[in-house]
CSV table of C-alpha atoms in Angstrom, one decimal:
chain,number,residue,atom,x,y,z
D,1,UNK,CA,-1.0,12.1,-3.3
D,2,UNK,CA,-3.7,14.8,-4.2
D,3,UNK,CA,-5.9,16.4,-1.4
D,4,UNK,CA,-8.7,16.8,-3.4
D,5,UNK,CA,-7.7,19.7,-5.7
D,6,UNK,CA,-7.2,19.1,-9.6
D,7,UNK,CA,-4.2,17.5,-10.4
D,8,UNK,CA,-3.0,19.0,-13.5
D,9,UNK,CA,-0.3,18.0,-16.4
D,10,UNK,CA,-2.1,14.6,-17.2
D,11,UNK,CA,-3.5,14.6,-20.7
D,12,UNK,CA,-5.5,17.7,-22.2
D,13,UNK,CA,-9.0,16.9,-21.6
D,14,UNK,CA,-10.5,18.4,-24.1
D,15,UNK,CA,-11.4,15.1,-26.1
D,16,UNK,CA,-14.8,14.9,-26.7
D,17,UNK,CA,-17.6,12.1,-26.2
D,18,UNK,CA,-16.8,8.8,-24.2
D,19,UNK,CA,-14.2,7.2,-24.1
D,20,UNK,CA,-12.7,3.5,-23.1
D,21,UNK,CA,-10.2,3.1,-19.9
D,22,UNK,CA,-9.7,-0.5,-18.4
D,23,UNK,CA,-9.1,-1.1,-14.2
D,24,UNK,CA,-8.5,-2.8,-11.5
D,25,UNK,CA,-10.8,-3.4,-8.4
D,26,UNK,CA,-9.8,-5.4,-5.5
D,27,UNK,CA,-11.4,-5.9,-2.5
D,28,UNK,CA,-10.0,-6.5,1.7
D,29,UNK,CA,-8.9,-9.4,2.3
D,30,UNK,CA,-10.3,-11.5,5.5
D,31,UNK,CA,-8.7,-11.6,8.8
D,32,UNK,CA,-7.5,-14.8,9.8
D,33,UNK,CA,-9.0,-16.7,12.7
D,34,UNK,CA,-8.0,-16.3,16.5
D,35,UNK,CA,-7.0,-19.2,19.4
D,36,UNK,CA,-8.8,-17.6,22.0
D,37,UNK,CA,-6.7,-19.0,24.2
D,38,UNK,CA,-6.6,-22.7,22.9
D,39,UNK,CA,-4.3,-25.4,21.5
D,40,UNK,CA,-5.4,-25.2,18.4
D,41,UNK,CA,-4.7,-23.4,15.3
D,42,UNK,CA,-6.8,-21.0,13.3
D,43,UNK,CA,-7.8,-20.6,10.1
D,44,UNK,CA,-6.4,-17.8,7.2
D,45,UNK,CA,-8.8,-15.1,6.0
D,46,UNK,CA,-9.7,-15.2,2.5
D,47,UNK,CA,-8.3,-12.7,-0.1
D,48,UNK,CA,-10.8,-9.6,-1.5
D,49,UNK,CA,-12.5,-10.3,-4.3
D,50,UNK,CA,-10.8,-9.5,-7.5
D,51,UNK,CA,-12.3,-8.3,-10.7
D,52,UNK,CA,-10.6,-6.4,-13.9
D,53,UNK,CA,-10.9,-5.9,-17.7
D,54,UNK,CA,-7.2,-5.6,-18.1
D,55,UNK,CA,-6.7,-7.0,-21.6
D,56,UNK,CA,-10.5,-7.5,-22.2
D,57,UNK,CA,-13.0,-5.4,-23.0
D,58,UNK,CA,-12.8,-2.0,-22.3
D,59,UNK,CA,-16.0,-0.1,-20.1
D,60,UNK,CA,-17.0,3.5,-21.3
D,61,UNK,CA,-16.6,6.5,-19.2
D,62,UNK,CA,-19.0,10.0,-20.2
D,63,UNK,CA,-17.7,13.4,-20.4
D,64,UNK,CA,-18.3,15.4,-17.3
D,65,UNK,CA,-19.8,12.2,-15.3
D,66,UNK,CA,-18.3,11.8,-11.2
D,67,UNK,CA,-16.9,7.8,-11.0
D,68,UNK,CA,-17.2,7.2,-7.2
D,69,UNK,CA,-14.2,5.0,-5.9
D,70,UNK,CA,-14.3,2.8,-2.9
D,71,UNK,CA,-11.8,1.0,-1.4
D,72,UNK,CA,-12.5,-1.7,1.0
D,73,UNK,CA,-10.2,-1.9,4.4
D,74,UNK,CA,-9.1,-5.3,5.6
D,75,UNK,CA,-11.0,-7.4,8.2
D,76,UNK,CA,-9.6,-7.2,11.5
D,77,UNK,CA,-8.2,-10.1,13.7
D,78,UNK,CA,-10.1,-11.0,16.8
D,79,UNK,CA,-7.9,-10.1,20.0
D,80,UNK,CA,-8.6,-13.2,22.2
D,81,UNK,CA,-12.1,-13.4,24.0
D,82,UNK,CA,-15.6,-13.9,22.9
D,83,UNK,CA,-15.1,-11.6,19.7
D,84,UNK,CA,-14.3,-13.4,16.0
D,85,UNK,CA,-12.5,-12.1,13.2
D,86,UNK,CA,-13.9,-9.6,10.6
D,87,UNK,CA,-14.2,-9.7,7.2
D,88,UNK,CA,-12.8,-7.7,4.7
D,89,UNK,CA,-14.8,-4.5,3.3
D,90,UNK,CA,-16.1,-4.4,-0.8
D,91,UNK,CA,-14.4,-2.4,-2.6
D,92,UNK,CA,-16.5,-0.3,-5.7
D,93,UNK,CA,-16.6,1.8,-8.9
D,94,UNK,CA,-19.9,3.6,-9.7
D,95,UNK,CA,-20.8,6.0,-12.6
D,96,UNK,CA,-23.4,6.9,-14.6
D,97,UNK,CA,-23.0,4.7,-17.8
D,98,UNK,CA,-21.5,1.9,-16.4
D,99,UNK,CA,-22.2,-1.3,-14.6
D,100,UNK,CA,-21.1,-0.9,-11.1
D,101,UNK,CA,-18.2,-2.7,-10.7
D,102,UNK,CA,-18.5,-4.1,-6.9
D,103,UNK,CA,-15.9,-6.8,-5.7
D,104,UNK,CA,-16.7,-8.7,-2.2
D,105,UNK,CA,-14.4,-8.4,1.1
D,106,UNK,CA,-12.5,-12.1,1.9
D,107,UNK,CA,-14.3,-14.2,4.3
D,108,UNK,CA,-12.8,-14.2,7.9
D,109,UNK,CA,-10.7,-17.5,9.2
D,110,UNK,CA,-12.6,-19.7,11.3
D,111,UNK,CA,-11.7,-19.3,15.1
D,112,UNK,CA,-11.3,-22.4,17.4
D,113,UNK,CA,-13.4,-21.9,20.6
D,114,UNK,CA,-13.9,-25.7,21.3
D,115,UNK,CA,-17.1,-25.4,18.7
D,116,UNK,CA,-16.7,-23.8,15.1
D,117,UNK,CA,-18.7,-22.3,12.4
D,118,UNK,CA,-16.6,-22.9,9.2
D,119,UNK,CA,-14.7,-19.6,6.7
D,120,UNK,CA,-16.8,-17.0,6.3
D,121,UNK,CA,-17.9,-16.5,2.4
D,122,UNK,CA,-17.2,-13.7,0.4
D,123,UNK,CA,-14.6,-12.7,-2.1
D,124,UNK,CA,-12.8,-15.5,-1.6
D,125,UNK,CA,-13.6,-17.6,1.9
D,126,UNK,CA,-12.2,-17.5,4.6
D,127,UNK,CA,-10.3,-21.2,5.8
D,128,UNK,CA,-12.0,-23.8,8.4
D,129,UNK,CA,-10.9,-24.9,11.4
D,130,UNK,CA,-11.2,-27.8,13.7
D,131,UNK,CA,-14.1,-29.9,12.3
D,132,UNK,CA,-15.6,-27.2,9.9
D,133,UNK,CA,-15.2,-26.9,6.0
D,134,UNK,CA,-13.7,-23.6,4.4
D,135,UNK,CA,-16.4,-20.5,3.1
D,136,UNK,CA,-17.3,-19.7,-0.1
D,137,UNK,CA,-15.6,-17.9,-2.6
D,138,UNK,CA,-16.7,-16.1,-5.3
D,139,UNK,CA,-19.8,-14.7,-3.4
D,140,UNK,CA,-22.0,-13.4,-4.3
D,141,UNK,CA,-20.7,-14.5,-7.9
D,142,UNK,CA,-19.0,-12.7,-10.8
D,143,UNK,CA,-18.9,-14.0,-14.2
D,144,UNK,CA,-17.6,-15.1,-16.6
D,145,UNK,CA,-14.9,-14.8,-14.1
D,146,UNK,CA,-15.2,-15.8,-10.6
D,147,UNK,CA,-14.1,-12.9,-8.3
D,148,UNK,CA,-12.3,-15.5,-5.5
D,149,UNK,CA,-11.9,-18.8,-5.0
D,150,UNK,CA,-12.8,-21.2,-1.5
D,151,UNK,CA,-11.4,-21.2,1.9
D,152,UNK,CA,-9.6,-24.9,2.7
D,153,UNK,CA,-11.3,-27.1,5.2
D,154,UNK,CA,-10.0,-28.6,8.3
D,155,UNK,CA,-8.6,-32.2,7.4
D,156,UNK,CA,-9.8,-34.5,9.6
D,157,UNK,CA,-6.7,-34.8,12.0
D,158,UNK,CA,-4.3,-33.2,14.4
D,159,UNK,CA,-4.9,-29.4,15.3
D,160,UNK,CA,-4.8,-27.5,12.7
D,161,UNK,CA,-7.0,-25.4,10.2
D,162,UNK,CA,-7.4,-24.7,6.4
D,163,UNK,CA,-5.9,-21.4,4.6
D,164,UNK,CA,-7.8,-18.8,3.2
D,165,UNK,CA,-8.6,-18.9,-0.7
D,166,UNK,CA,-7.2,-16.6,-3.1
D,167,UNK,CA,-8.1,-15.6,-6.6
D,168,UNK,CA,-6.4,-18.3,-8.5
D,169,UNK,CA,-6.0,-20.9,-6.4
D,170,UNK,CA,-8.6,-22.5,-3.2
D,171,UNK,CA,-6.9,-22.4,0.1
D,172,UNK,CA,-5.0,-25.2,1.3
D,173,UNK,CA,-6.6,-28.2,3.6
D,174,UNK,CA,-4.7,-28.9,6.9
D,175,UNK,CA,-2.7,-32.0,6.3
D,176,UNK,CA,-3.6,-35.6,7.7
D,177,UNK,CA,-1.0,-35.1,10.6
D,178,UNK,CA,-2.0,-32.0,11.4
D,179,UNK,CA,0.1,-29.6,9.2
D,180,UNK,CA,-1.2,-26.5,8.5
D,181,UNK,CA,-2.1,-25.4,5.2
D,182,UNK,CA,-1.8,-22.6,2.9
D,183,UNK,CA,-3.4,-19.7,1.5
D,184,UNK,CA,-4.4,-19.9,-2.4
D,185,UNK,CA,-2.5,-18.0,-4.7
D,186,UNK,CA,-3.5,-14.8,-6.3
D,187,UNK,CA,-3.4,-13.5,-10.2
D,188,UNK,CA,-0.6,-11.3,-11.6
D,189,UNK,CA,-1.7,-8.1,-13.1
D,190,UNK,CA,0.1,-5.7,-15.2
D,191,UNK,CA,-3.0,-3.0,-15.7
D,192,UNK,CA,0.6,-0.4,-14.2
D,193,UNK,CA,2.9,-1.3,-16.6
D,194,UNK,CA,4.8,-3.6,-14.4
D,195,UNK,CA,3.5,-7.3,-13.2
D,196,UNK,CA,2.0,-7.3,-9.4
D,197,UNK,CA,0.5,-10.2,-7.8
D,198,UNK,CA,-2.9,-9.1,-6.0
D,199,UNK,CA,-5.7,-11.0,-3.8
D,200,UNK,CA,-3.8,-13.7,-1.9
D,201,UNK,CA,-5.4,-16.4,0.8
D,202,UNK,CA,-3.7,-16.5,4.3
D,203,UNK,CA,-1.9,-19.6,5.7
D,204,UNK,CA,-3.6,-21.6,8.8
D,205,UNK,CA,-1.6,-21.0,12.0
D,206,UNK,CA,0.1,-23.8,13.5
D,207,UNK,CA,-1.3,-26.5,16.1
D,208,UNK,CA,0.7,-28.2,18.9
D,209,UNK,CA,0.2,-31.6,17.4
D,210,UNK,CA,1.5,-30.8,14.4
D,211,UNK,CA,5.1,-30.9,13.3
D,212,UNK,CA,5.4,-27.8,10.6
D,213,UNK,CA,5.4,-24.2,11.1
D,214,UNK,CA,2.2,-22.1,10.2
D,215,UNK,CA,1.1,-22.2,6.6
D,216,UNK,CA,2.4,-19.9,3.9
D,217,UNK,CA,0.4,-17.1,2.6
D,218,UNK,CA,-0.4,-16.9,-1.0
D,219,UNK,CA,1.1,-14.9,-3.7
D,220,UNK,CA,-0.5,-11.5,-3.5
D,221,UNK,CA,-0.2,-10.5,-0.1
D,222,UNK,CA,-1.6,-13.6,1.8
D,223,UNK,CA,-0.4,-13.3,5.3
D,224,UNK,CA,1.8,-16.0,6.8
D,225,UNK,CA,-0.1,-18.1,9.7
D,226,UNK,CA,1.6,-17.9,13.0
D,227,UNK,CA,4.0,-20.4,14.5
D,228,UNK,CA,2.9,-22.4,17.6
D,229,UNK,CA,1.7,-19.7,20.1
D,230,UNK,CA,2.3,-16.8,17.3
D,231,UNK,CA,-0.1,-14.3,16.1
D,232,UNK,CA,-0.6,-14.6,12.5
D,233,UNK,CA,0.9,-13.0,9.8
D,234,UNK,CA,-1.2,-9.4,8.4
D,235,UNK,CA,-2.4,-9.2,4.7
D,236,UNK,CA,-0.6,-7.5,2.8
D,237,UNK,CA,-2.2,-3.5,2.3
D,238,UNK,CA,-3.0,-2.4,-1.1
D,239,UNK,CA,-3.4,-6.1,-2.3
D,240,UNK,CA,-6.2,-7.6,-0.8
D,241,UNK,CA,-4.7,-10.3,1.0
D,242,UNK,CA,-6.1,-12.4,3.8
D,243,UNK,CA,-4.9,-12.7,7.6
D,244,UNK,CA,-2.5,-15.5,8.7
D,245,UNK,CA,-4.5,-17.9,11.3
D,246,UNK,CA,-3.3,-18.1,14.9
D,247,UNK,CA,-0.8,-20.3,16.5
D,248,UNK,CA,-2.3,-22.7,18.8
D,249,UNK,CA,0.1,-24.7,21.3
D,250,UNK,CA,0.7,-26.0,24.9
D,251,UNK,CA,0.3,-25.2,27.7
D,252,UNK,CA,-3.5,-23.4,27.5
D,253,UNK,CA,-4.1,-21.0,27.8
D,254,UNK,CA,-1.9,-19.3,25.1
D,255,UNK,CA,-3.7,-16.3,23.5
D,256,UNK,CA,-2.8,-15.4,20.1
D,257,UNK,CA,-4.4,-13.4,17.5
D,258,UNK,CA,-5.2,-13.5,13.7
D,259,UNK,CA,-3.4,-11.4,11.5
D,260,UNK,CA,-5.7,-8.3,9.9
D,261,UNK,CA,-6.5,-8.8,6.6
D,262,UNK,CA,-4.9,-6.0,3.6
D,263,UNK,CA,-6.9,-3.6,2.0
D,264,UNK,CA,-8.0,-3.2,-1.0
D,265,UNK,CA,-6.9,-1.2,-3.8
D,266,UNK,CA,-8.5,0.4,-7.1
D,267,UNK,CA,-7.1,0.8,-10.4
D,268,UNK,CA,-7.8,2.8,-13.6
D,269,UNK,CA,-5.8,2.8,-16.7
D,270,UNK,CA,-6.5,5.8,-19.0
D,271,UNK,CA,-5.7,7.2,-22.5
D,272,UNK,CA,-3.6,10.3,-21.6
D,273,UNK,CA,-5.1,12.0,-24.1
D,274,UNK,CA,-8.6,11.5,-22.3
D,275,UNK,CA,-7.2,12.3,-18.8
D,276,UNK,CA,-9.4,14.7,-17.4
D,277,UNK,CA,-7.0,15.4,-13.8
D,278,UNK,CA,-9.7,16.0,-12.0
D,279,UNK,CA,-9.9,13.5,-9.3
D,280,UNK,CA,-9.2,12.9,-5.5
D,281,UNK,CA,-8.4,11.1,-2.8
D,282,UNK,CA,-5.5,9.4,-5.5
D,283,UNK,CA,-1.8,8.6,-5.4
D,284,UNK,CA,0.1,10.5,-7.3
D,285,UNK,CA,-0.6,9.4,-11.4
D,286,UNK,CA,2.1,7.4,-13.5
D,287,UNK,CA,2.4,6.7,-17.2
D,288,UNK,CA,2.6,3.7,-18.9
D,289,UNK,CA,3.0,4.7,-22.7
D,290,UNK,CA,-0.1,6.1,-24.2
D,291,UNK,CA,-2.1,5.9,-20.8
D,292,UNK,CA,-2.3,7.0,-17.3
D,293,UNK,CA,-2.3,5.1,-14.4
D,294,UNK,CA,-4.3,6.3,-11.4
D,295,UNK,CA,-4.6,4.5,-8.3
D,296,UNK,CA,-6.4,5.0,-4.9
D,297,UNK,CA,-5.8,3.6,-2.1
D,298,UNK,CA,-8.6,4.8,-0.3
D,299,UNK,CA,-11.9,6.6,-1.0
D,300,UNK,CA,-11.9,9.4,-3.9
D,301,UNK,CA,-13.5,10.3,-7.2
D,302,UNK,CA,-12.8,10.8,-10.5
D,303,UNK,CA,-14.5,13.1,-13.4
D,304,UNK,CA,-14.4,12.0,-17.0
């Protein structure tokens, strides 16, 4: 990992005028939604938003020009009390010469506090719990490709709550007896070299009326939700995934809490021959072939 010194051995960087790279840019994921010392379950947080060229069309960096990079933390899962879960944080890449690439933190889980509010939107939203519908995904939204997808809704019986979405697939709704749901599935990138699932929904945590465990978190780091009277599940760091939701359960009051969600991650692939090495705040670079691979995992900057 560099501390903000030039990382040399990376490419000569001495080819002139623009050139192409291709990235990755993902969002934290949602926290999922706290008991607050109720029976009933929570909801999962929603996965970061997800958005990358990988494959398509290249974007243009200039000679000389400082990228910005930053990388969104996960939102965090509401202790019990008069608190709710956070959402997850953007996550960004700005430069002269390019449109700022800006993916949206997951929408927090709903909490049950014997009222509810519904998922919080964002990247992808965050799931619903008793009585309330799921948030919004994709928001605000990204096209041609939607950045996330929308939290599951509460399904009209038992205790328990809807997962978070992800960036494939909408979260789960809680089943007509009560079983919890879960998160939506993420997308498999292979901008490294190697195939990594990213941006997963968290499961809903499990009610006391219901008769399964909590809900399973989507592929991508989606946290699991928590088992009757278990704090949920975390996202997954460096994937974007959403919280796991709380277990609710007998005898009240039970305090659990919602898993935080993961954060974020950014990702730029670059012709080795173009690699300039100067950059911070990075994990150590990789090759894939003809390119390098450079990732952060928190705030940093690279110079074209």
């Amino acid at each position: 990992m560099s501390f903000g010194y030039q990382v040399l051995g990376f490419g000569s960087g001495s080819a002139p005028g623009p050139y192409e790279i291709e990235y990755l840019v993902v969002a934290g994921g949602g926290a999922g939604g706290t008991t607050r010392c109720s029976s009933p379950s929570s909801a999962g947080g929603g996965a970061g938003g997800y958005l990358t060229n990988f494959g398509g069309t290249a974007i243009e960096l200039t000679n000389g020009e400082t990228y910005t990079i930053v990388v969104g933390a996960g939102g965090v899962g509401a202790t019990t009390g008069s608190a709710s879960s956070t959402p997850g944080e953007l996550s960004s890449l700005v430069g002269t010469g390019i449109s700022t690439v800006t993916a949206a933190g997951g929408g927090e889980g709903d909490s049950y506090t014997g009222t509810t509010s519904g998922g919080g939107d964002g990247g992808s939203g965050g799931g619903g719990s008793m009585g309330s519908g799921g948030g919004t995904g994709n928001t605000p939204a990204t096209s041609p490709v939607a950045q996330g997808q929308d939290g599951g809704d509460f399904g009209g019986s038992g205790q328990n709550a809807g997962g978070g979405g992800g960036h494939t697939g909408v979260g789960g709704d809680s089943g007509p007896s009560g079983q919890a749901a879960p998160g939506g599935g993420g997308t498999s990138n292979s901008i490294t070299g190697s195939a990594v699932y990213y941006a997963g929904g968290g499961g809903s945590g499990a009610g006391w009326a219901g008769p399964d465990p909590g809900g399973a978190g989507g592929d991508g780091g989606g946290g699991n939700g928590g088992n009757h009277n278990v704090t949920g599940t975390v996202g997954t760091d460096n994937l974007g995934g959403g919280g796991g939701g709380a277990g609710g359960g007998p005898p009240d009051p039970v305090c659990t809490s919602g898993g935080n969600g993961g954060k974020g991650i950014i990702i730029l692939r670059i012709p080795t021959s173009s690699y300039t090495g100067t950059v911070t705040g990075n994990e150590t670079p990789t090759t894939d072939g003809a390119y390098t691979i450079v990732k952060w995992h928190g705030d940093g900057t690279y110079v074209a």
